[in-house]
């Protein structure tokens, strides 16, 4: 069997995933996250074991990697689910190598290697989240939103509080994933949900699902009410406006310059306009939709709200929780799906109230420094 460098095999695997593997998890987000995990793993093998050849990889190396993941979990750097997810990404890569005939067996599948991973526990207990904490978070943002609308608060404060309430309600009471709702910088298809995706009449939101197809997700009444109130406060100039626009001024200015340039304005005219108004004001005035907040920006906002609400650490990150207790049912969106009908009277849709779950579907380790700087302003 021809010897292949681990780095070269990783390159081939990521390229295949980015193009869309019919037997795999799809393109885009998975490829980006898998690449981050696999490259760190390959760098670790080279640094700790001076190992760069795929044929030289043994069960003992994977057990050593599992022990490192467990050590980081014990030290509080990773949640147990995160450590096991990283190991699963490597195991999936090595299984692909076996199927492709470039590796005889998968050393990550050995019982002795996997046994060193941190133990699994129930989703709520592992993430530190339970019904009481979820109710506390929702109650906190709901009361702040009510206070902001009933008290003599400035318009921006009211909009901010309603924005936080709508965001938390979407994450708690709908089946929408964070990567479907917010912008994923390294996936050109995941630019964030816009108001045209929301249909208050049917009580659904249209998202790009993991299947890489458009899907319609039900919005229970516990989501529709705060979302509708937030829309009134936001007053988006057009339906292509993001549900949750970024607050990162350079990103907004960059989008304004790009769009105005495409409309025929030269650099001097654009700078003159920006000297008279802020990028945010100009975007509204010219109906230039700003970028949506990133997944990391949403994660940063949620972390701050959790701290302010006193619900404690860790911040919610449980992908597996939503998988265990999905809310509602999805269906593939048809081309004729109606657009937003904000003026229409909403029909009552009876949706049973269930225990909320939070699924941001994010990978903090995969976020690059520029994404993190943007998130500070989101």
CSV table of C-alpha atoms in Angstrom, one decimal:
chain,number,residue,atom,x,y,z
A,1,UNK,CA,0.0,0.0,0.0
A,2,UNK,CA,1.3,3.4,-1.0
A,3,UNK,CA,2.3,5.6,2.0
A,4,UNK,CA,0.5,8.9,2.2
A,5,UNK,CA,1.1,11.9,4.4
A,6,UNK,CA,-1.6,12.6,6.9
A,7,UNK,CA,-1.7,16.3,5.7
A,8,UNK,CA,-2.3,15.2,2.1
A,9,UNK,CA,-5.1,12.8,3.1
A,10,UNK,CA,-6.7,15.6,5.1
A,11,UNK,CA,-6.6,17.9,2.1
A,12,UNK,CA,-8.3,15.3,-0.1
A,13,UNK,CA,-11.0,14.6,2.5
A,14,UNK,CA,-11.8,18.3,3.1
A,15,UNK,CA,-12.0,18.8,-0.7
A,16,UNK,CA,-14.4,15.9,-1.0
A,17,UNK,CA,-16.6,17.2,1.8
A,18,UNK,CA,-16.6,20.7,0.5
A,19,UNK,CA,-17.9,19.5,-2.9
A,20,UNK,CA,-20.6,17.5,-1.1
A,21,UNK,CA,-20.3,13.8,-0.2
A,22,UNK,CA,-23.5,12.0,-0.9
A,23,UNK,CA,-22.6,9.6,1.8
A,24,UNK,CA,-21.5,12.3,4.2
A,25,UNK,CA,-22.9,15.2,6.2
A,26,UNK,CA,-23.0,17.8,3.3
A,27,UNK,CA,-20.9,20.7,2.4
A,28,UNK,CA,-20.0,24.0,3.9
A,29,UNK,CA,-20.2,24.1,7.7
A,30,UNK,CA,-19.2,20.5,8.2
A,31,UNK,CA,-16.2,20.8,5.9
A,32,UNK,CA,-15.0,24.0,7.6
A,33,UNK,CA,-15.4,22.6,11.1
A,34,UNK,CA,-13.8,19.2,10.2
A,35,UNK,CA,-10.9,20.9,8.6
A,36,UNK,CA,-10.2,22.9,11.8
A,37,UNK,CA,-10.3,19.7,13.9
A,38,UNK,CA,-8.3,17.6,11.6
A,39,UNK,CA,-5.5,20.1,11.0
A,40,UNK,CA,-5.1,20.6,14.8
A,41,UNK,CA,-5.0,16.8,15.2
A,42,UNK,CA,-2.4,16.4,12.4
A,43,UNK,CA,-0.2,19.2,13.9
A,44,UNK,CA,-0.5,17.6,17.3
A,45,UNK,CA,0.7,14.2,15.9
A,46,UNK,CA,3.7,15.9,14.3
A,47,UNK,CA,4.6,17.9,17.4
A,48,UNK,CA,4.0,15.2,20.0
A,49,UNK,CA,4.8,12.0,18.2
A,50,UNK,CA,6.9,13.2,15.2
A,51,UNK,CA,4.3,11.3,13.1
A,52,UNK,CA,3.4,12.5,9.6
A,53,UNK,CA,2.7,9.3,7.7
A,54,UNK,CA,-0.7,7.8,7.6
A,55,UNK,CA,0.6,4.2,7.6
A,56,UNK,CA,2.5,4.8,10.8
A,57,UNK,CA,-0.6,5.7,12.7
A,58,UNK,CA,-1.4,3.2,15.5
A,59,UNK,CA,-4.0,2.6,18.1
A,60,UNK,CA,-1.7,3.9,20.8
A,61,UNK,CA,-1.5,7.3,19.0
A,62,UNK,CA,-5.3,7.6,19.0
A,63,UNK,CA,-5.5,6.6,22.7
A,64,UNK,CA,-2.9,9.3,23.4
A,65,UNK,CA,-5.1,11.8,21.5
A,66,UNK,CA,-8.2,10.6,23.5
A,67,UNK,CA,-6.3,11.2,26.7
A,68,UNK,CA,-5.4,14.7,25.7
A,69,UNK,CA,-9.1,15.4,25.0
A,70,UNK,CA,-10.0,14.0,28.4
A,71,UNK,CA,-7.3,16.1,30.0
A,72,UNK,CA,-8.7,19.3,28.4
A,73,UNK,CA,-12.2,18.3,29.5
A,74,UNK,CA,-11.0,17.7,33.1
A,75,UNK,CA,-9.3,21.1,33.0
A,76,UNK,CA,-12.6,22.8,31.9
A,77,UNK,CA,-11.4,23.8,28.4
A,78,UNK,CA,-13.9,21.4,26.7
A,79,UNK,CA,-17.3,20.0,27.5
A,80,UNK,CA,-17.4,16.2,27.3
A,81,UNK,CA,-19.6,16.4,24.2
A,82,UNK,CA,-17.0,18.6,22.5
A,83,UNK,CA,-14.2,16.2,23.2
A,84,UNK,CA,-16.1,13.3,21.9
A,85,UNK,CA,-17.2,15.3,18.8
A,86,UNK,CA,-13.6,16.1,18.0
A,87,UNK,CA,-12.6,12.5,18.3
A,88,UNK,CA,-15.6,11.4,16.1
A,89,UNK,CA,-14.5,13.8,13.4
A,90,UNK,CA,-11.0,12.1,13.3
A,91,UNK,CA,-12.6,8.7,13.4
A,92,UNK,CA,-14.8,9.6,10.5
A,93,UNK,CA,-11.8,10.8,8.5
A,94,UNK,CA,-9.9,7.6,9.2
A,95,UNK,CA,-12.9,5.5,8.2
A,96,UNK,CA,-13.0,7.4,4.9
A,97,UNK,CA,-9.3,6.5,4.5
A,98,UNK,CA,-10.1,2.8,5.0
A,99,UNK,CA,-13.0,2.9,2.5
A,100,UNK,CA,-10.6,4.6,0.0
A,101,UNK,CA,-8.0,1.8,0.4
A,102,UNK,CA,-5.3,4.1,1.8
A,103,UNK,CA,-5.5,2.7,5.3
A,104,UNK,CA,-5.9,-1.0,6.3
A,105,UNK,CA,-7.9,-0.4,9.5
A,106,UNK,CA,-9.2,2.5,11.6
A,107,UNK,CA,-7.1,2.9,14.8
A,108,UNK,CA,-9.6,5.4,16.2
A,109,UNK,CA,-12.2,2.6,16.3
A,110,UNK,CA,-10.2,0.5,18.7
A,111,UNK,CA,-11.9,0.0,22.0
A,112,UNK,CA,-8.7,0.7,23.9
A,113,UNK,CA,-8.3,4.1,22.2
A,114,UNK,CA,-11.9,5.2,22.6
A,115,UNK,CA,-12.0,4.1,26.2
A,116,UNK,CA,-9.8,7.0,27.2
A,117,UNK,CA,-12.4,9.6,26.1
A,118,UNK,CA,-14.4,11.5,28.8
A,119,UNK,CA,-17.5,9.6,29.9
A,120,UNK,CA,-20.9,10.6,28.4
A,121,UNK,CA,-23.7,11.8,30.5
A,122,UNK,CA,-27.2,13.0,29.9
A,123,UNK,CA,-27.5,16.1,27.7
A,124,UNK,CA,-28.9,18.5,30.3
A,125,UNK,CA,-26.5,17.4,33.0
A,126,UNK,CA,-23.5,17.5,30.6
A,127,UNK,CA,-24.2,21.0,29.4
A,128,UNK,CA,-25.2,22.2,32.8
A,129,UNK,CA,-28.6,23.3,31.4
A,130,UNK,CA,-32.0,22.3,32.8
A,131,UNK,CA,-35.6,23.5,32.7
A,132,UNK,CA,-35.0,25.9,35.6
A,133,UNK,CA,-32.1,27.6,33.9
A,134,UNK,CA,-33.9,27.9,30.6
A,135,UNK,CA,-36.9,29.4,32.4
A,136,UNK,CA,-34.6,31.8,34.2
A,137,UNK,CA,-33.0,33.0,31.0
A,138,UNK,CA,-36.3,33.4,29.2
A,139,UNK,CA,-37.8,35.2,32.2
A,140,UNK,CA,-34.9,37.6,32.3
A,141,UNK,CA,-35.0,38.7,28.7
A,142,UNK,CA,-38.8,38.8,28.7
A,143,UNK,CA,-39.0,41.0,31.7
A,144,UNK,CA,-36.4,43.3,30.3
A,145,UNK,CA,-38.2,43.5,27.0
A,146,UNK,CA,-41.5,44.3,28.8
A,147,UNK,CA,-39.9,47.0,30.9
A,148,UNK,CA,-38.2,48.6,27.9
A,149,UNK,CA,-41.6,48.9,26.1
A,150,UNK,CA,-43.6,50.1,29.1
A,151,UNK,CA,-41.0,52.5,30.6
A,152,UNK,CA,-39.7,55.7,29.1
A,153,UNK,CA,-36.8,54.1,27.3
A,154,UNK,CA,-35.1,55.4,24.2
A,155,UNK,CA,-35.9,53.6,20.9
A,156,UNK,CA,-32.5,51.9,20.6
A,157,UNK,CA,-32.8,50.4,24.1
A,158,UNK,CA,-36.3,49.1,23.3
A,159,UNK,CA,-35.1,47.6,20.0
A,160,UNK,CA,-32.1,46.0,21.7
A,161,UNK,CA,-34.2,44.4,24.5
A,162,UNK,CA,-36.8,43.1,22.0
A,163,UNK,CA,-34.0,41.7,19.8
A,164,UNK,CA,-32.5,39.8,22.7
A,165,UNK,CA,-35.9,38.4,23.6
A,166,UNK,CA,-36.7,37.3,20.0
A,167,UNK,CA,-33.3,35.7,19.7
A,168,UNK,CA,-33.6,33.7,22.9
A,169,UNK,CA,-37.1,32.7,22.1
A,170,UNK,CA,-36.1,31.3,18.7
A,171,UNK,CA,-33.3,29.3,20.3
A,172,UNK,CA,-35.4,28.0,23.2
A,173,UNK,CA,-38.7,27.2,21.5
A,174,UNK,CA,-38.0,26.4,17.8
A,175,UNK,CA,-36.1,23.8,16.0
A,176,UNK,CA,-33.9,26.3,14.2
A,177,UNK,CA,-30.2,25.7,14.5
A,178,UNK,CA,-27.7,28.6,15.1
A,179,UNK,CA,-26.0,27.9,11.8
A,180,UNK,CA,-29.3,28.2,10.0
A,181,UNK,CA,-30.3,31.4,11.8
A,182,UNK,CA,-26.9,33.4,11.8
A,183,UNK,CA,-24.1,34.0,9.3
A,184,UNK,CA,-21.4,31.4,9.0
A,185,UNK,CA,-18.4,33.3,7.6
A,186,UNK,CA,-16.8,30.4,5.8
A,187,UNK,CA,-19.9,29.1,4.2
A,188,UNK,CA,-21.2,31.3,1.3
A,189,UNK,CA,-24.6,29.8,1.4
A,190,UNK,CA,-25.2,30.4,5.1
A,191,UNK,CA,-25.6,34.2,5.2
A,192,UNK,CA,-28.2,34.3,8.0
A,193,UNK,CA,-32.0,34.3,8.0
A,194,UNK,CA,-33.8,37.3,6.6
A,195,UNK,CA,-37.4,38.6,7.1
A,196,UNK,CA,-38.5,37.2,3.8
A,197,UNK,CA,-37.9,33.8,5.3
A,198,UNK,CA,-40.4,34.4,8.0
A,199,UNK,CA,-44.1,33.7,7.3
A,200,UNK,CA,-46.2,34.9,10.3
A,201,UNK,CA,-49.4,33.7,8.4
A,202,UNK,CA,-48.4,30.1,8.4
A,203,UNK,CA,-46.2,30.3,11.5
A,204,UNK,CA,-43.0,29.1,9.8
A,205,UNK,CA,-39.4,30.1,9.0
A,206,UNK,CA,-37.5,29.0,5.9
A,207,UNK,CA,-33.9,27.9,6.5
A,208,UNK,CA,-31.1,26.1,4.8
A,209,UNK,CA,-31.0,22.8,6.6
A,210,UNK,CA,-28.2,20.4,7.1
A,211,UNK,CA,-29.4,18.6,4.0
A,212,UNK,CA,-28.3,21.7,2.1
A,213,UNK,CA,-32.0,22.1,1.0
A,214,UNK,CA,-34.4,24.8,2.1
A,215,UNK,CA,-36.7,23.6,4.9
A,216,UNK,CA,-39.7,25.1,6.6
A,217,UNK,CA,-39.6,25.0,10.4
A,218,UNK,CA,-42.6,25.7,12.6
A,219,UNK,CA,-42.6,28.8,14.9
A,220,UNK,CA,-44.6,28.2,18.0
A,221,UNK,CA,-46.6,31.1,19.5
A,222,UNK,CA,-43.9,31.5,22.1
A,223,UNK,CA,-41.6,32.5,19.2
A,224,UNK,CA,-44.0,34.4,17.0
A,225,UNK,CA,-45.1,37.0,19.5
A,226,UNK,CA,-41.6,38.3,20.5
A,227,UNK,CA,-40.4,38.0,16.9
A,228,UNK,CA,-43.3,40.1,15.6
A,229,UNK,CA,-42.8,42.8,18.3
A,230,UNK,CA,-39.1,42.9,17.5
A,231,UNK,CA,-39.8,43.3,13.8
A,232,UNK,CA,-42.0,46.3,14.6
A,233,UNK,CA,-39.2,47.9,16.6
A,234,UNK,CA,-36.5,47.0,14.0
A,235,UNK,CA,-38.7,48.3,11.1
A,236,UNK,CA,-36.5,46.7,8.4
A,237,UNK,CA,-36.5,48.8,5.2
A,238,UNK,CA,-36.9,45.6,3.1
A,239,UNK,CA,-37.6,41.9,3.4
A,240,UNK,CA,-34.0,41.0,2.6
A,241,UNK,CA,-33.0,42.6,5.9
A,242,UNK,CA,-31.4,40.1,8.3
A,243,UNK,CA,-33.4,39.1,11.3
A,244,UNK,CA,-30.4,39.9,13.4
A,245,UNK,CA,-28.1,42.4,11.6
A,246,UNK,CA,-24.6,42.8,12.8
A,247,UNK,CA,-23.5,45.8,14.9
A,248,UNK,CA,-19.9,45.6,13.5
A,249,UNK,CA,-19.5,49.0,11.9
A,250,UNK,CA,-16.6,48.0,9.5
A,251,UNK,CA,-18.7,45.1,8.2
A,252,UNK,CA,-21.6,47.4,7.6
A,253,UNK,CA,-19.4,50.0,5.9
A,254,UNK,CA,-17.8,47.4,3.7
A,255,UNK,CA,-21.3,46.2,2.6
A,256,UNK,CA,-22.4,49.7,1.9
A,257,UNK,CA,-19.4,50.4,-0.2
A,258,UNK,CA,-19.8,47.2,-2.2
A,259,UNK,CA,-23.5,47.8,-2.9
A,260,UNK,CA,-23.1,51.5,-3.8
A,261,UNK,CA,-20.2,50.6,-6.0
A,262,UNK,CA,-22.4,48.1,-7.8
A,263,UNK,CA,-25.0,50.8,-8.2
A,264,UNK,CA,-22.6,53.0,-10.1
A,265,UNK,CA,-21.3,55.3,-7.4
A,266,UNK,CA,-17.6,56.1,-7.6
A,267,UNK,CA,-15.3,56.1,-4.6
A,268,UNK,CA,-15.4,59.8,-4.1
A,269,UNK,CA,-19.2,59.8,-4.1
A,270,UNK,CA,-19.4,56.9,-1.7
A,271,UNK,CA,-16.9,58.6,0.7
A,272,UNK,CA,-18.9,61.8,0.5
A,273,UNK,CA,-22.1,60.0,1.5
A,274,UNK,CA,-20.3,58.2,4.4
A,275,UNK,CA,-19.0,61.5,5.6
A,276,UNK,CA,-22.5,62.8,6.0
A,277,UNK,CA,-24.1,59.7,7.6
A,278,UNK,CA,-22.9,56.7,9.5
A,279,UNK,CA,-22.8,53.4,7.5
A,280,UNK,CA,-25.8,52.1,9.5
A,281,UNK,CA,-27.8,55.2,8.7
A,282,UNK,CA,-26.8,55.1,5.0
A,283,UNK,CA,-27.7,51.4,4.9
A,284,UNK,CA,-31.2,52.1,6.1
A,285,UNK,CA,-31.6,55.2,3.9
A,286,UNK,CA,-30.5,53.3,0.7
A,287,UNK,CA,-32.1,49.9,1.7
A,288,UNK,CA,-28.7,48.2,1.8
A,289,UNK,CA,-29.1,45.1,3.9
A,290,UNK,CA,-26.2,44.7,6.3
A,291,UNK,CA,-24.6,41.3,7.0
A,292,UNK,CA,-26.3,39.2,9.7
A,293,UNK,CA,-24.5,38.6,13.0
A,294,UNK,CA,-22.1,35.6,12.9
A,295,UNK,CA,-22.7,32.4,14.8
A,296,UNK,CA,-19.8,33.4,17.1
A,297,UNK,CA,-21.4,36.8,17.5
A,298,UNK,CA,-24.7,35.2,18.6
A,299,UNK,CA,-22.8,32.9,20.9
A,300,UNK,CA,-21.1,35.9,22.5
A,301,UNK,CA,-24.4,37.7,22.9
A,302,UNK,CA,-26.0,34.6,24.5
A,303,UNK,CA,-23.1,34.2,26.8
A,304,UNK,CA,-23.4,37.8,28.1
A,305,UNK,CA,-27.2,37.3,28.6
A,306,UNK,CA,-26.6,34.1,30.6
A,307,UNK,CA,-24.1,35.9,32.8
A,308,UNK,CA,-26.4,38.9,33.3
A,309,UNK,CA,-29.3,36.6,34.1
A,310,UNK,CA,-27.2,34.8,36.7
A,311,UNK,CA,-27.9,31.3,35.2
A,312,UNK,CA,-24.2,30.4,35.5
A,313,UNK,CA,-21.7,28.6,33.3
A,314,UNK,CA,-21.2,26.8,31.1
A,315,UNK,CA,-22.8,28.7,28.2
A,316,UNK,CA,-25.2,26.5,26.2
A,317,UNK,CA,-23.7,24.6,23.4
A,318,UNK,CA,-25.6,21.2,23.3
A,319,UNK,CA,-26.1,20.0,19.7
A,320,UNK,CA,-26.9,16.6,21.0
A,321,UNK,CA,-29.7,17.9,23.3
A,322,UNK,CA,-31.8,19.1,20.3
A,323,UNK,CA,-31.2,15.8,18.6
A,324,UNK,CA,-32.6,13.9,21.6
A,325,UNK,CA,-35.7,16.0,21.9
A,326,UNK,CA,-36.5,17.7,18.6
A,327,UNK,CA,-39.3,20.3,18.7
A,328,UNK,CA,-41.9,20.3,15.9
A,329,UNK,CA,-41.4,18.8,12.5
A,330,UNK,CA,-39.6,20.1,9.4
A,331,UNK,CA,-40.6,19.8,5.8
A,332,UNK,CA,-38.9,20.7,2.6
A,333,UNK,CA,-39.8,24.2,1.5
A,334,UNK,CA,-41.6,24.4,-1.9
A,335,UNK,CA,-40.7,27.0,-4.5
A,336,UNK,CA,-44.1,28.5,-4.0
A,337,UNK,CA,-43.8,29.0,-0.3
A,338,UNK,CA,-45.4,32.4,0.6
A,339,UNK,CA,-43.1,35.2,1.6
A,340,UNK,CA,-43.6,37.4,4.7
A,341,UNK,CA,-47.1,38.7,5.2
A,342,UNK,CA,-46.5,41.1,8.1
A,343,UNK,CA,-49.8,42.9,7.6
A,344,UNK,CA,-51.9,39.8,7.6
A,345,UNK,CA,-53.8,38.8,10.7
A,346,UNK,CA,-52.1,35.8,12.3
A,347,UNK,CA,-54.1,32.6,12.5
A,348,UNK,CA,-53.9,30.8,15.8
A,349,UNK,CA,-51.8,27.8,15.6
A,350,UNK,CA,-52.0,25.4,18.5
A,351,UNK,CA,-48.5,24.2,19.3
A,352,UNK,CA,-47.9,22.2,22.5
A,353,UNK,CA,-45.4,23.9,24.8
A,354,UNK,CA,-42.3,21.7,25.4
A,355,UNK,CA,-39.3,22.1,27.5
A,356,UNK,CA,-37.0,24.4,25.5
A,357,UNK,CA,-33.6,23.5,24.2
A,358,UNK,CA,-30.8,25.6,22.9
A,359,UNK,CA,-28.9,24.5,19.8
A,360,UNK,CA,-26.4,27.1,18.5
A,361,UNK,CA,-24.6,24.4,16.5
A,362,UNK,CA,-21.4,26.3,16.8
A,363,UNK,CA,-17.7,25.4,17.0
A,364,UNK,CA,-15.8,28.0,19.0
A,365,UNK,CA,-12.5,26.3,18.3
A,366,UNK,CA,-13.1,26.8,14.5
A,367,UNK,CA,-13.7,30.5,14.7
A,368,UNK,CA,-10.9,32.6,13.4
A,369,UNK,CA,-9.7,35.9,15.1
A,370,UNK,CA,-11.5,38.1,12.7
A,371,UNK,CA,-14.8,36.4,13.4
A,372,UNK,CA,-14.1,36.9,17.2
A,373,UNK,CA,-13.4,40.6,16.7
A,374,UNK,CA,-16.7,40.9,14.8
A,375,UNK,CA,-18.6,39.1,17.6
A,376,UNK,CA,-17.6,41.7,20.1
A,377,UNK,CA,-19.7,44.2,18.3
A,378,UNK,CA,-22.6,41.9,17.5
